Structures are given as C-alpha cells and as structure tokens.
PDB file of N, CA, C and O in Angstrom, chain B, residues numbered from 101:
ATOM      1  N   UNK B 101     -10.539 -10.623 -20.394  1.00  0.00           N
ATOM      2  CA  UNK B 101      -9.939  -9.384 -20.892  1.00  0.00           C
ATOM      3  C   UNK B 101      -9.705  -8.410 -19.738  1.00  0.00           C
ATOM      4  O   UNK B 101      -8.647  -7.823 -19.515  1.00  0.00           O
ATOM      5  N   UNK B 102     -10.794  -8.322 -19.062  1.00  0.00           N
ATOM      6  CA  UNK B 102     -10.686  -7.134 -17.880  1.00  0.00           C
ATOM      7  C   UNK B 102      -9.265  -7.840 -16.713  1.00  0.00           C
ATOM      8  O   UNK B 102      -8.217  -7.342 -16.300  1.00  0.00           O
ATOM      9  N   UNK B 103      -9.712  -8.754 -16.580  1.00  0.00           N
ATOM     10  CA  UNK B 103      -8.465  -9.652 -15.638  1.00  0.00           C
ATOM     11  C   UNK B 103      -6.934  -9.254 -15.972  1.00  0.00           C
ATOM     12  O   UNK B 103      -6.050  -8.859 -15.212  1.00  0.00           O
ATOM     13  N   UNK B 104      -6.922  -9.438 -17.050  1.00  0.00           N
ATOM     14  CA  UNK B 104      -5.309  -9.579 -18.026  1.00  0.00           C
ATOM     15  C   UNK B 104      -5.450  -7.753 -17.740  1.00  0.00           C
ATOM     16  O   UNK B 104      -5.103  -7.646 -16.564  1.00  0.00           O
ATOM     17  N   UNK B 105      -5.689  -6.751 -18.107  1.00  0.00           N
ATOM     18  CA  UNK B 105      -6.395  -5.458 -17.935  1.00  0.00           C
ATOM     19  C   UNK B 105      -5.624  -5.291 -16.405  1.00  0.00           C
ATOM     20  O   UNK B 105      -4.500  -4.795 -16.332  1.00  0.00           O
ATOM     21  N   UNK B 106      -6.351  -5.755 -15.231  1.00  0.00           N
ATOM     22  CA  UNK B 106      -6.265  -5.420 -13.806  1.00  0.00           C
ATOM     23  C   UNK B 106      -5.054  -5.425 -13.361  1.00  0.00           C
ATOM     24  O   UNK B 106      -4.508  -4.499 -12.761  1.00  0.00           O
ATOM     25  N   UNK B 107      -4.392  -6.911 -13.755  1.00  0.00           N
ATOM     26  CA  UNK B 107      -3.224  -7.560 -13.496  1.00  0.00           C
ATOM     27  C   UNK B 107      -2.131  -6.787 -13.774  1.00  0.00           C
ATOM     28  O   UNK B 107      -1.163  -6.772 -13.013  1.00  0.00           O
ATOM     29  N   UNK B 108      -2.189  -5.993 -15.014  1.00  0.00           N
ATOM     30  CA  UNK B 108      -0.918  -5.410 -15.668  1.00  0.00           C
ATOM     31  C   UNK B 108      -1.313  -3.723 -15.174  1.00  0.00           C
ATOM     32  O   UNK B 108      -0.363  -2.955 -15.022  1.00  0.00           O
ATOM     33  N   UNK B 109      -2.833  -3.177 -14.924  1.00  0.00           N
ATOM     34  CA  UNK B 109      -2.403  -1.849 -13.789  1.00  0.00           C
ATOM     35  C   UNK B 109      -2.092  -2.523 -12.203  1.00  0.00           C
ATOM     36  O   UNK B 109      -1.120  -1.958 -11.701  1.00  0.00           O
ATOM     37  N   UNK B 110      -2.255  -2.815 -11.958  1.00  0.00           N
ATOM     38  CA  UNK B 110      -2.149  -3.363 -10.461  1.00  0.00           C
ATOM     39  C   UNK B 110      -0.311  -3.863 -10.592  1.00  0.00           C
ATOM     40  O   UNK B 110       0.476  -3.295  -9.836  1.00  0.00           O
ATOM     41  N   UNK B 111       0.083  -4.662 -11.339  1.00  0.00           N
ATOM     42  CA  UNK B 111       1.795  -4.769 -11.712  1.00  0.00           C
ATOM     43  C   UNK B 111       2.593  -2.955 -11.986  1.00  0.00           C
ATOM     44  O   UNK B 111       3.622  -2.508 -11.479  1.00  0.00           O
ATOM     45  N   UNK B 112       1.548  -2.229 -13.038  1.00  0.00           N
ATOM     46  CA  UNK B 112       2.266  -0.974 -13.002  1.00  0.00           C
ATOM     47  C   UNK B 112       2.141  -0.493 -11.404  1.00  0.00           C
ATOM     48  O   UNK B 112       3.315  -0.323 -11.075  1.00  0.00           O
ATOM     49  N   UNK B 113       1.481  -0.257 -10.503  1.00  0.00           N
ATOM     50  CA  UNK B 113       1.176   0.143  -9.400  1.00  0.00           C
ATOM     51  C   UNK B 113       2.326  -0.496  -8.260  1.00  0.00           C
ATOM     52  O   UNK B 113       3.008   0.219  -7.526  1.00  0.00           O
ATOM     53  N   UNK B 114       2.364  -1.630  -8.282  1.00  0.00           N
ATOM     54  CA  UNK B 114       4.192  -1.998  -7.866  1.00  0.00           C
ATOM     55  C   UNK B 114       4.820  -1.293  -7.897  1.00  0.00           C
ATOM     56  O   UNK B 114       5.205  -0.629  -6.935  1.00  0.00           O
ATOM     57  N   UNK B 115       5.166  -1.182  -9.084  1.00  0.00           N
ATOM     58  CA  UNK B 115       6.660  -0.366  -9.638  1.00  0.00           C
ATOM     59  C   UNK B 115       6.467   0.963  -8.783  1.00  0.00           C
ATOM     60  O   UNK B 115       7.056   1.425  -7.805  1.00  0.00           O
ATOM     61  N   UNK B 116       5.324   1.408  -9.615  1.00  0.00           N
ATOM     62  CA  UNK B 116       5.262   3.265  -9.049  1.00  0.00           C
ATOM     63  C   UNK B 116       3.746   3.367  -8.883  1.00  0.00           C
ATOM     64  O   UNK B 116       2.721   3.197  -9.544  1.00  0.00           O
ATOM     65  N   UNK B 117       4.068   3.672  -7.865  1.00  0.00           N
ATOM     66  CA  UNK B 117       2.581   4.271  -6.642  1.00  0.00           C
ATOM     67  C   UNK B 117       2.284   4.974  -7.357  1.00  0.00           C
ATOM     68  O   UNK B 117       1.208   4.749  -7.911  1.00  0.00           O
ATOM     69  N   UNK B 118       3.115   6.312  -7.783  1.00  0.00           N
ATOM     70  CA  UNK B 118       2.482   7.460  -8.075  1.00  0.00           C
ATOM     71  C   UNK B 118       2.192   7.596  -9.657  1.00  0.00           C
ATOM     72  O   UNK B 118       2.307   8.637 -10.304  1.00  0.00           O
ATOM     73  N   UNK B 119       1.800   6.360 -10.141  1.00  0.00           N
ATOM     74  CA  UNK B 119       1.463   6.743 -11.577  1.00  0.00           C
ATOM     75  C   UNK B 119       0.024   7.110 -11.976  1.00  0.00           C
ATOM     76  O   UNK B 119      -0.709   6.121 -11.955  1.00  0.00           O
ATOM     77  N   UNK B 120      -0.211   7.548 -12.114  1.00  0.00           N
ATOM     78  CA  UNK B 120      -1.596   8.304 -12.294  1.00  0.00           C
ATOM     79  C   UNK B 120      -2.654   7.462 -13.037  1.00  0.00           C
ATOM     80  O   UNK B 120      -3.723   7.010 -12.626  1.00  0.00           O
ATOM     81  N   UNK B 121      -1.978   7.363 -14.412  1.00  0.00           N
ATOM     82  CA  UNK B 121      -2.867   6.540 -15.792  1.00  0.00           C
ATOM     83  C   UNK B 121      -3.557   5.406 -15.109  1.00  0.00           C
ATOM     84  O   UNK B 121      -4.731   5.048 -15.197  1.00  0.00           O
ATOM     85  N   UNK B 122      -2.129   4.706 -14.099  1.00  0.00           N
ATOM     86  CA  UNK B 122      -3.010   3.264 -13.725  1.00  0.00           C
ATOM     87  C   UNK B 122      -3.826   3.695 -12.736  1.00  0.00           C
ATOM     88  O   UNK B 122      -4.861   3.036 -12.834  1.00  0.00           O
ATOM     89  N   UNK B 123      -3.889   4.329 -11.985  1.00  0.00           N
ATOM     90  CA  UNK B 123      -4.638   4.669 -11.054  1.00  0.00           C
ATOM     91  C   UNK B 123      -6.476   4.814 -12.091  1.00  0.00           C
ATOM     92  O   UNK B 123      -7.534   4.240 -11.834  1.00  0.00           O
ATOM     93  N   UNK B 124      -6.211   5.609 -13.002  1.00  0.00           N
ATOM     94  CA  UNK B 124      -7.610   6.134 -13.704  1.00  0.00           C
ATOM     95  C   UNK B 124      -7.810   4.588 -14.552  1.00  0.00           C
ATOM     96  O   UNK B 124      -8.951   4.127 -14.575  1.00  0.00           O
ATOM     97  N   UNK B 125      -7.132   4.118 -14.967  1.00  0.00           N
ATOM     98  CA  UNK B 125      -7.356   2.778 -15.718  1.00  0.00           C
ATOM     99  C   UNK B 125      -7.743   2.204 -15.192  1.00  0.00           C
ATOM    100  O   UNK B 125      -8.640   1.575 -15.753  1.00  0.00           O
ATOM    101  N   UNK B 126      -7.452   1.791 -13.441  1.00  0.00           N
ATOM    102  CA  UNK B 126      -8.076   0.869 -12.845  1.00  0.00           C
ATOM    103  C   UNK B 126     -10.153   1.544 -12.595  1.00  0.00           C
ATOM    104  O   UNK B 126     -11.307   1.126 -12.688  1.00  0.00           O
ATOM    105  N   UNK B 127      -9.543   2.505 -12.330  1.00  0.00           N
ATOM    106  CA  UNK B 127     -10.989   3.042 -12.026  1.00  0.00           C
ATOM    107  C   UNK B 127     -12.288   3.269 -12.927  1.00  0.00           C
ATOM    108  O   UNK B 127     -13.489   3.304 -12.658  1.00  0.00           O
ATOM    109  N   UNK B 128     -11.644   3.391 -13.965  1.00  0.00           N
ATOM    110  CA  UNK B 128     -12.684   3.211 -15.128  1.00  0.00           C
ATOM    111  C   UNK B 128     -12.758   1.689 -15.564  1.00  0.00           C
ATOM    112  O   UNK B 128     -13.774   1.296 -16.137  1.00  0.00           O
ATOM    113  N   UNK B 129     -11.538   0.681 -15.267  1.00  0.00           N
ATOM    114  CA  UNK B 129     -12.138  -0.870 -15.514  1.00  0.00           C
ATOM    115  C   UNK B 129     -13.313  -1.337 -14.310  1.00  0.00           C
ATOM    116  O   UNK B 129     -14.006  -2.355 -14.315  1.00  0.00           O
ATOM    117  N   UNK B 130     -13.288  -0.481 -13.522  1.00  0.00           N
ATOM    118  CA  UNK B 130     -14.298  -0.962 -12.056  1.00  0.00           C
ATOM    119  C   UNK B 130     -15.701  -0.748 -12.341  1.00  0.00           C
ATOM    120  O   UNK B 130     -16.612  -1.519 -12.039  1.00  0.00           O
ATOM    121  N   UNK B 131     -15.865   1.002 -13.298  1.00  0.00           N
ATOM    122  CA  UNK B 131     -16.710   1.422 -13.182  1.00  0.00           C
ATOM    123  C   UNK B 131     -17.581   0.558 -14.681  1.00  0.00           C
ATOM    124  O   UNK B 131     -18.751   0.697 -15.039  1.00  0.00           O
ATOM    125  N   UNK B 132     -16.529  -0.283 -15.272  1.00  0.00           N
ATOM    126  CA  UNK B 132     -17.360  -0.680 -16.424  1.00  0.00           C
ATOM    127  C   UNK B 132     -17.912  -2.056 -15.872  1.00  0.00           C
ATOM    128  O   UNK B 132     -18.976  -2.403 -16.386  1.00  0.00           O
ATOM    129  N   UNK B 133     -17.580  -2.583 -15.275  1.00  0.00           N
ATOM    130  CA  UNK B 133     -17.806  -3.654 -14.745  1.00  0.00           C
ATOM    131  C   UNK B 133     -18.560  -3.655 -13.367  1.00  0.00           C
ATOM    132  O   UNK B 133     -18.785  -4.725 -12.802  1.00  0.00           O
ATOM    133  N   UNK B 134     -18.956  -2.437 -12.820  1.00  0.00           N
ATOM    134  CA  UNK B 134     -20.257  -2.453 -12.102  1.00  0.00           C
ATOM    135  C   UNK B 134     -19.621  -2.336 -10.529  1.00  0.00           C
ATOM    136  O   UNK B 134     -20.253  -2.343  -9.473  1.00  0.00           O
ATOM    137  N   UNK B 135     -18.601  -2.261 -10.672  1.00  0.00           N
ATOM    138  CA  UNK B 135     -17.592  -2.488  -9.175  1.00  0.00           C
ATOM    139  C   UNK B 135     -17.416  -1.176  -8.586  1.00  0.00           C
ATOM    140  O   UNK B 135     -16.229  -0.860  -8.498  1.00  0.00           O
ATOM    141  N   UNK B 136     -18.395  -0.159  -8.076  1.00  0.00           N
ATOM    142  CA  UNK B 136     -18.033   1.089  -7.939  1.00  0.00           C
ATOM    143  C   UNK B 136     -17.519   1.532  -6.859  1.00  0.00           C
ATOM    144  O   UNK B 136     -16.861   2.572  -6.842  1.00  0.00           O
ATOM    145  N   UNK B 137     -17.798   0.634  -5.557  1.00  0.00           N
ATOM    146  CA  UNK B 137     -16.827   1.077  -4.709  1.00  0.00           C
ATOM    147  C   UNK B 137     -15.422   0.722  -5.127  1.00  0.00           C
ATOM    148  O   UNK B 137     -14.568   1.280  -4.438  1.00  0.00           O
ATOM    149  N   UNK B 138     -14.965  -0.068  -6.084  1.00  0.00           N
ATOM    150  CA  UNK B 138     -13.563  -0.054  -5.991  1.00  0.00           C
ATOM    151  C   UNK B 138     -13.085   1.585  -6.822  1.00  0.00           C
ATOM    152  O   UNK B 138     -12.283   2.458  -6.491  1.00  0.00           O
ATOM    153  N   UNK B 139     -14.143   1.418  -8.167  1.00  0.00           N
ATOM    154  CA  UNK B 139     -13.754   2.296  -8.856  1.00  0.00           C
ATOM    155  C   UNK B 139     -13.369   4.000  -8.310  1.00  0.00           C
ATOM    156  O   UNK B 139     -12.520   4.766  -8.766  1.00  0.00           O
ATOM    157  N   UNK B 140     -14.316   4.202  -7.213  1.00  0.00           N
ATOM    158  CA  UNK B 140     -14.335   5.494  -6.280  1.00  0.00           C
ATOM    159  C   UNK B 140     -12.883   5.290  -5.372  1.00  0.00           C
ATOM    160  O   UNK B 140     -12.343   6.381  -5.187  1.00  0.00           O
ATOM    161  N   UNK B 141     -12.175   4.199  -4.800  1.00  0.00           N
ATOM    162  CA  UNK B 141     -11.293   4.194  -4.185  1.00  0.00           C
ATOM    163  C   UNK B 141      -9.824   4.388  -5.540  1.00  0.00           C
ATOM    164  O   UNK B 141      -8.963   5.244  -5.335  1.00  0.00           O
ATOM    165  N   UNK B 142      -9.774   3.713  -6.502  1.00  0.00           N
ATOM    166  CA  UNK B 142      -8.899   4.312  -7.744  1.00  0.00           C
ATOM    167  C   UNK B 142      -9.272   5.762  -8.279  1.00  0.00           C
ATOM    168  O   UNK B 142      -8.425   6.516  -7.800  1.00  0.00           O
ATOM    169  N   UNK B 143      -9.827   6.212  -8.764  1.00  0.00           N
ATOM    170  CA  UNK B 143     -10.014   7.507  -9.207  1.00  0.00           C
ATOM    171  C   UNK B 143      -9.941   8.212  -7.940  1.00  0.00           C
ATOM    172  O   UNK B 143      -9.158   9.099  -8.281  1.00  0.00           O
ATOM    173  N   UNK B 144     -10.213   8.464  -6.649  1.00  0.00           N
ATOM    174  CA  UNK B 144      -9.980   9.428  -5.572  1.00  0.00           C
ATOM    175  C   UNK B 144      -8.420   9.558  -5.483  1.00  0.00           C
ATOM    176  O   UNK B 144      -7.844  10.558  -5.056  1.00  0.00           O
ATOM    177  N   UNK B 145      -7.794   8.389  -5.953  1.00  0.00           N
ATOM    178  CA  UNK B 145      -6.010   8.336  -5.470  1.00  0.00           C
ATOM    179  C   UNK B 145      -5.630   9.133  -6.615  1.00  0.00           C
ATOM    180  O   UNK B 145      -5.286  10.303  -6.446  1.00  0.00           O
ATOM    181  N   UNK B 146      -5.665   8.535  -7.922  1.00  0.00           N
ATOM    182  CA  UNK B 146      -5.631   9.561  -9.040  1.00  0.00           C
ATOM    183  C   UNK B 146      -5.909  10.802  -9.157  1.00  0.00           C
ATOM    184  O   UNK B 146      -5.282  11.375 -10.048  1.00  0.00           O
ATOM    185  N   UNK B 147      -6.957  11.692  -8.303  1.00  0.00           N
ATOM    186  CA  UNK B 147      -7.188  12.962  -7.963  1.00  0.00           C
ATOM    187  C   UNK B 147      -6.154  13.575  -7.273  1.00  0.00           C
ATOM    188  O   UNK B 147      -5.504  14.616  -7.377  1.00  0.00           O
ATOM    189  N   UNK B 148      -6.214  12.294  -6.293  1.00  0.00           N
ATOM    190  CA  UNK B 148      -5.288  12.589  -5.107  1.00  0.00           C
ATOM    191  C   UNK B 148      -3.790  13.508  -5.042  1.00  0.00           C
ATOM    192  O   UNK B 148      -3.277  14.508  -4.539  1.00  0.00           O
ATOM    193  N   UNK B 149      -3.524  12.319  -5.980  1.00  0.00           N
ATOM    194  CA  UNK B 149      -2.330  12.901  -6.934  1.00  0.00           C
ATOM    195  C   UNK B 149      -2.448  13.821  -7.732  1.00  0.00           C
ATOM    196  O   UNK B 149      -1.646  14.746  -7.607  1.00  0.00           O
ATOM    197  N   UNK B 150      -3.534  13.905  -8.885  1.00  0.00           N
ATOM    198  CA  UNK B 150      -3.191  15.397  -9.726  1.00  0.00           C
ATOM    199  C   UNK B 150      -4.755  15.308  -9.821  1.00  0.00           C
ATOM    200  O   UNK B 150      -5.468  14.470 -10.372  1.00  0.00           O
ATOM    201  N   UNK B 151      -5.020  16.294  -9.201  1.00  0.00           N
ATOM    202  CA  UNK B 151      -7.055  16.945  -8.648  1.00  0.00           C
ATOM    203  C   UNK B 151      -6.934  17.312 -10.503  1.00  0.00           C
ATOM    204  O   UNK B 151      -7.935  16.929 -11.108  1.00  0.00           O
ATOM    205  N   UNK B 152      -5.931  17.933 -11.321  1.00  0.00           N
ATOM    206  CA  UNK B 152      -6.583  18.082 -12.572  1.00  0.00           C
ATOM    207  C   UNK B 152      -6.961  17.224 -13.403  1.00  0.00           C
ATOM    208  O   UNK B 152      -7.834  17.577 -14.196  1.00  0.00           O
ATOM    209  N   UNK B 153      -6.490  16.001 -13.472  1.00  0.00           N
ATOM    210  CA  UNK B 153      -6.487  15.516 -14.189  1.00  0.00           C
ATOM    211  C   UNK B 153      -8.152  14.756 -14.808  1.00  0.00           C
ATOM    212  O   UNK B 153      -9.111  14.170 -14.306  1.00  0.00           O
ATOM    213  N   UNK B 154      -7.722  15.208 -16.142  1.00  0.00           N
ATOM    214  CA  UNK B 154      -9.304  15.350 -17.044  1.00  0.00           C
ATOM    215  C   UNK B 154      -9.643  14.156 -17.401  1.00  0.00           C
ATOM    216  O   UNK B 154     -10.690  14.282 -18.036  1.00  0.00           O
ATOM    217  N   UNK B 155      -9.303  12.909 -17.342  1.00  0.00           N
ATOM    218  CA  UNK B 155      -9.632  11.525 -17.217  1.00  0.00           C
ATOM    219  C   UNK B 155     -10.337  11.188 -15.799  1.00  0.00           C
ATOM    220  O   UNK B 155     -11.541  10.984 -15.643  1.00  0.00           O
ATOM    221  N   UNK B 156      -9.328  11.171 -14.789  1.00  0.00           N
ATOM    222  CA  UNK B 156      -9.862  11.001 -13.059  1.00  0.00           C
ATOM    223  C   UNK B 156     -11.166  11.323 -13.169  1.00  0.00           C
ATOM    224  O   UNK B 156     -12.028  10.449 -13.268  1.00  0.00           O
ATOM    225  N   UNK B 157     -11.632  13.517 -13.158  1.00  0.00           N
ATOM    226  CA  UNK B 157     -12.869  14.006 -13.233  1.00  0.00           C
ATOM    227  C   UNK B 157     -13.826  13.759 -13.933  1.00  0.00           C
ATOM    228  O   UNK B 157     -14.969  13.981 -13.534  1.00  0.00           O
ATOM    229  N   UNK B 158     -13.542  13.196 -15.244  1.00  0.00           N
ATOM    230  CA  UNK B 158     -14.407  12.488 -16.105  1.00  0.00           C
ATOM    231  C   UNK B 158     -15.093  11.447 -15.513  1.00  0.00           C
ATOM    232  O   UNK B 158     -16.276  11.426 -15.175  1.00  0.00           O
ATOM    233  N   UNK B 159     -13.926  10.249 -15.379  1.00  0.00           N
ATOM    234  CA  UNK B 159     -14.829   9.180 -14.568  1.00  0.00           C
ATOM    235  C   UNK B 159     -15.754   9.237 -13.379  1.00  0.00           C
ATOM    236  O   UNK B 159     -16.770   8.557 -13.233  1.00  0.00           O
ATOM    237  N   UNK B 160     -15.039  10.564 -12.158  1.00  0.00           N
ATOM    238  CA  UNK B 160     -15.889  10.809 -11.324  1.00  0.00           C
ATOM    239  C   UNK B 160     -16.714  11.448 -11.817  1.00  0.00           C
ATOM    240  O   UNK B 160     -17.713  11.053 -11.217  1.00  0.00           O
ATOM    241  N   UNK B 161     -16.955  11.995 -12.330  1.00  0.00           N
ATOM    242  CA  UNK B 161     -18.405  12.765 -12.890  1.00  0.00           C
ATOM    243  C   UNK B 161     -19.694  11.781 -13.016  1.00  0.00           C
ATOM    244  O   UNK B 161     -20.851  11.829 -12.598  1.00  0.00           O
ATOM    245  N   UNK B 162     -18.727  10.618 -14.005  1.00  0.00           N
ATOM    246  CA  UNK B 162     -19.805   9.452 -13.876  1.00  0.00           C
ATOM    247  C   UNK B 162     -20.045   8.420 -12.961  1.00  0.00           C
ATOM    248  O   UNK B 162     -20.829   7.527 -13.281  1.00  0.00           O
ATOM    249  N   UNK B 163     -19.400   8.404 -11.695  1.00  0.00           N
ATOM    250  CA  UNK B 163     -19.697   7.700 -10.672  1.00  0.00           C
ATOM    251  C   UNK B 163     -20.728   8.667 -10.098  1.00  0.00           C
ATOM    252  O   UNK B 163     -21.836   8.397  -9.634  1.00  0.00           O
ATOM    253  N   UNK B 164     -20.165   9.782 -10.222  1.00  0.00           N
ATOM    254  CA  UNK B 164     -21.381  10.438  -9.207  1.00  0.00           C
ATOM    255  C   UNK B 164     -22.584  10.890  -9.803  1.00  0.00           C
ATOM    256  O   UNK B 164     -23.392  11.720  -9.386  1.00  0.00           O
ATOM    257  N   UNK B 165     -22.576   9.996 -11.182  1.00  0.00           N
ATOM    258  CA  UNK B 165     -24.176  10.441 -11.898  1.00  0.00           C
ATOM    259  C   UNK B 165     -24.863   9.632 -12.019  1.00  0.00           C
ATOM    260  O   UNK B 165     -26.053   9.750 -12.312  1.00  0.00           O
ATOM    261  N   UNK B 166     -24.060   8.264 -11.749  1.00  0.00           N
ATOM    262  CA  UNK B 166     -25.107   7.083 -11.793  1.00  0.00           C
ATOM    263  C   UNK B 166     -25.513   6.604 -10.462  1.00  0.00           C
ATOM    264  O   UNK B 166     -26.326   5.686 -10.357  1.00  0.00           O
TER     265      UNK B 166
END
C-alpha cells in the first residue's frame, strides 16, 4: 500500500516540483513508517515552499516530538 502511495507522490513530483500536497504526503508516509530522516527532508521542502502550511507544521511538530 505505502509503495503504490510513494510511487504516485514521487510521479506527481515529476510533473511539478512545486506541489506542495505531495511534498507533505510523502512526508507523513515516511513518518508512518518509521523513515524519519526521509520524512524531515519532504516536509522541510513543503515548508520550504509555503512555511504556512498547516499539514507540513503538523507533521513537523510530530517529528520533532518523537
């Protein structure tokens, strides 16, 4: 499930760099699956791009609480 998941943000991420959602999608599939340095390198780009966004800060909140 997570694979099929990765494949199709990582395909949106092709198209357009600057899409945000996949950026936080990937980062919260990392962080469920225990992968947190990846997850910290997706959600920082997603900030990167829009510091507001209330998904990105969410997830970082919980990288940086566990």
């Amino acid at each position: 499930l997570y694979q099929g998941a990765e494949k199709w943000y990582q395909t949106a991420l092709n198209i357009d760099q600057l899409y945000v959602p996949a950026y936080n999608n990937l980062g919260s599939l990392y962080f469920i699956t225990k992968k947190y340095h990846l997850a910290r390198k997706y959600i920082d780009k997603a900030l990167e791009l829009n510091p507001q966004d209330p998904y990105a800060n969410a997830t970082l909140k919980q990288l940086e609480a566990r």
